[in-house]
Amino acid sequence: MTDAAPSRPALILREYSDDLAPHFHDINMEWIEAMFVMEDLDRAVLRDPRGKIIEPGGVILFVEAVGIGIVGTCALKRSGDGDFELTKMGVRADARGLGAGAFLLAETIARAKAMGADKLYLLTSSRCEAAIHLYEQAGFEHDTEIMRDYGARYDRCDVAMRYRPR
């Protein structure tokens, strides 16, 4: 008799709605407070995701694990004509290992392409090693221009990356 590996729950992409805003807030608060200090920009975006991300032309996506609920979120924030920042990506600590981060990242990149993004970039910290590895696997490359132009937004930012389709 062999033990079968436990199956992962199916993952479903969900669009932003005001009733999902608490998940956006809570998932991001969890990882930011676990690793860093909450910054003013974090507070502003998490308090008003519709006003700070959706209304200016961005999107917020969620990943739902069937039988578990919303486990992750990611936003595309418009930062210029054709420029988007991939931001506020997080997966609940108790849901890591389900493949939700890779699923969400792939869906967010696809959405950026569908929205006509000329430049897709992200800002992070070298402390987020697992996330950086995931970004690199998806086609993001470290970029000094992005760091110069956008890196000062967060005190914790010491890594800037730009998506380069392969």
Coordinates of C-alpha atoms in Angstrom, one line a residue, residues 2-158:
T2 CA 1.4 3.4 -1.0
D3 CA 0.5 6.7 0.5
A4 CA -0.8 9.1 -2.1
A5 CA 0.5 12.7 -1.8
P6 CA -2.3 14.9 -0.5
S7 CA -4.0 16.7 -3.4
R8 CA -3.9 20.5 -3.5
P9 CA -7.2 22.3 -3.6
A10 CA -8.3 23.8 -6.9
L11 CA -7.3 27.5 -7.2
I12 CA -9.8 30.1 -8.6
L13 CA -9.0 33.6 -9.7
R14 CA -11.3 36.2 -8.2
E15 CA -11.7 39.9 -9.1
Y16 CA -11.8 42.7 -6.7
S17 CA -15.1 43.6 -5.1
D18 CA -15.6 45.8 -2.0
D19 CA -16.6 42.7 0.0
L20 CA -13.1 41.2 -0.6
A21 CA -11.3 44.4 0.5
P22 CA -10.9 43.1 4.0
H23 CA -8.9 40.1 2.6
F24 CA -6.7 42.5 0.7
H25 CA -6.0 44.4 3.9
D26 CA -5.5 41.4 6.2
I27 CA -3.3 39.3 3.9
N28 CA -1.0 42.3 3.3
M29 CA -1.0 43.4 6.9
E30 CA 0.1 39.8 7.9
W31 CA 3.2 39.7 5.7
I32 CA 4.2 43.4 6.1
E33 CA 4.0 43.3 9.9
A34 CA 5.7 39.9 10.1
M35 CA 8.8 41.2 8.2
F36 CA 8.8 45.0 8.3
V37 CA 7.3 48.1 9.7
M38 CA 4.0 49.3 8.2
E39 CA 4.7 52.5 6.2
D40 CA 2.4 55.4 5.4
L41 CA 2.0 54.3 1.8
D42 CA 1.0 50.8 3.0
R43 CA -1.6 52.2 5.3
A44 CA -3.1 54.5 2.6
V45 CA -3.4 51.7 0.0
L46 CA -4.7 49.1 2.5
R47 CA -7.3 51.6 3.9
D48 CA -8.6 52.6 0.4
P49 CA -7.8 50.0 -2.3
R50 CA -10.6 51.1 -4.5
G51 CA -9.4 54.8 -4.4
K52 CA -5.7 54.0 -4.6
I53 CA -5.6 51.2 -7.1
I54 CA -8.9 50.4 -8.8
E55 CA -10.2 54.0 -9.7
P56 CA -6.8 55.1 -11.1
G57 CA -7.0 52.2 -13.6
G58 CA -5.4 49.3 -11.7
V59 CA -6.8 45.9 -10.6
I60 CA -6.7 43.8 -7.6
L61 CA -6.9 40.0 -8.0
F62 CA -7.4 37.3 -5.4
V63 CA -6.8 33.6 -5.4
E64 CA -9.3 31.3 -3.7
A65 CA -8.4 27.8 -2.7
V66 CA -11.6 25.7 -3.0
G67 CA -12.7 24.6 0.5
I68 CA -10.4 27.0 2.2
G69 CA -11.3 30.5 0.9
I70 CA -9.3 33.5 -0.1
V71 CA -5.6 32.8 0.5
G72 CA -3.8 35.4 -1.6
T73 CA -4.0 38.7 -3.3
C74 CA -2.0 40.9 -5.7
A75 CA -2.5 44.3 -7.3
L76 CA -1.5 46.1 -10.5
K77 CA -1.2 49.8 -9.8
R78 CA -1.1 52.1 -12.7
S79 CA 1.9 54.4 -12.3
G80 CA 2.0 56.0 -15.7
D81 CA 0.8 55.6 -19.3
G82 CA 1.4 51.9 -19.9
D83 CA 3.4 51.5 -16.7
F84 CA 2.2 49.2 -13.9
E85 CA 3.6 48.2 -10.5
L86 CA 2.9 44.7 -9.4
T87 CA 2.3 45.4 -5.7
K88 CA 0.8 44.1 -2.5
M89 CA 1.3 40.5 -3.4
G90 CA 0.8 38.1 -0.5
V91 CA -0.4 34.7 0.5
R92 CA -1.6 33.8 3.9
A93 CA 1.1 32.1 6.0
D94 CA -1.2 29.1 6.7
A95 CA -1.8 28.6 2.9
R96 CA 1.8 28.6 1.7
G97 CA 2.7 25.5 -0.3
L98 CA -0.6 25.3 -2.2
G99 CA 0.9 26.9 -5.3
A100 CA -1.2 30.0 -4.8
G101 CA 1.6 32.5 -5.2
A102 CA 2.8 31.1 -8.5
F103 CA -0.8 30.9 -9.7
L104 CA -1.5 34.4 -8.7
L105 CA 1.7 35.8 -10.2
A106 CA 1.0 34.1 -13.5
E107 CA -2.5 35.5 -13.6
T108 CA -1.4 39.0 -12.6
I109 CA 1.2 39.0 -15.4
A110 CA -1.4 37.8 -17.9
R111 CA -3.7 40.6 -16.8
A112 CA -1.0 43.2 -17.1
K113 CA -0.4 42.1 -20.7
A114 CA -4.1 42.2 -21.4
M115 CA -4.2 45.7 -20.1
G116 CA -1.4 46.7 -22.5
A117 CA 1.3 47.2 -19.9
D118 CA 4.5 48.5 -21.6
K119 CA 6.4 48.3 -18.3
L120 CA 5.6 45.9 -15.5
Y121 CA 7.8 46.3 -12.4
L122 CA 7.9 45.5 -8.7
L123 CA 9.6 46.8 -5.6
T124 CA 10.6 44.5 -2.8
S125 CA 13.2 43.7 -0.2
S126 CA 16.1 41.3 -0.2
R127 CA 14.6 39.8 2.9
C128 CA 11.8 38.4 0.7
E129 CA 14.1 35.7 -0.8
A130 CA 11.3 33.2 -1.7
A131 CA 9.3 35.9 -3.4
I132 CA 12.3 37.1 -5.3
H133 CA 13.0 33.6 -6.5
L134 CA 9.4 33.2 -7.7
Y135 CA 9.6 36.6 -9.5
E136 CA 12.8 35.5 -11.2
Q137 CA 11.3 32.2 -12.4
A138 CA 8.4 34.2 -13.8
G139 CA 10.6 36.5 -15.9
F140 CA 11.4 39.4 -13.7
E141 CA 15.0 40.7 -13.7
H142 CA 16.8 43.1 -11.3
D143 CA 16.7 46.6 -12.8
T144 CA 18.7 49.6 -11.7
E145 CA 16.5 52.0 -13.7
I146 CA 13.4 50.9 -11.8
M147 CA 15.3 51.2 -8.5
R148 CA 16.3 54.8 -9.4
D149 CA 12.9 55.8 -10.7
Y150 CA 10.6 54.1 -8.1
G151 CA 12.7 52.5 -5.3
A152 CA 12.4 55.4 -2.9
R153 CA 8.7 54.8 -2.4
Y154 CA 9.3 52.4 0.5
D155 CA 12.0 52.5 3.2
R156 CA 12.3 48.7 3.0
C157 CA 12.9 48.6 -0.8
D158 CA 16.4 47.5 -1.8

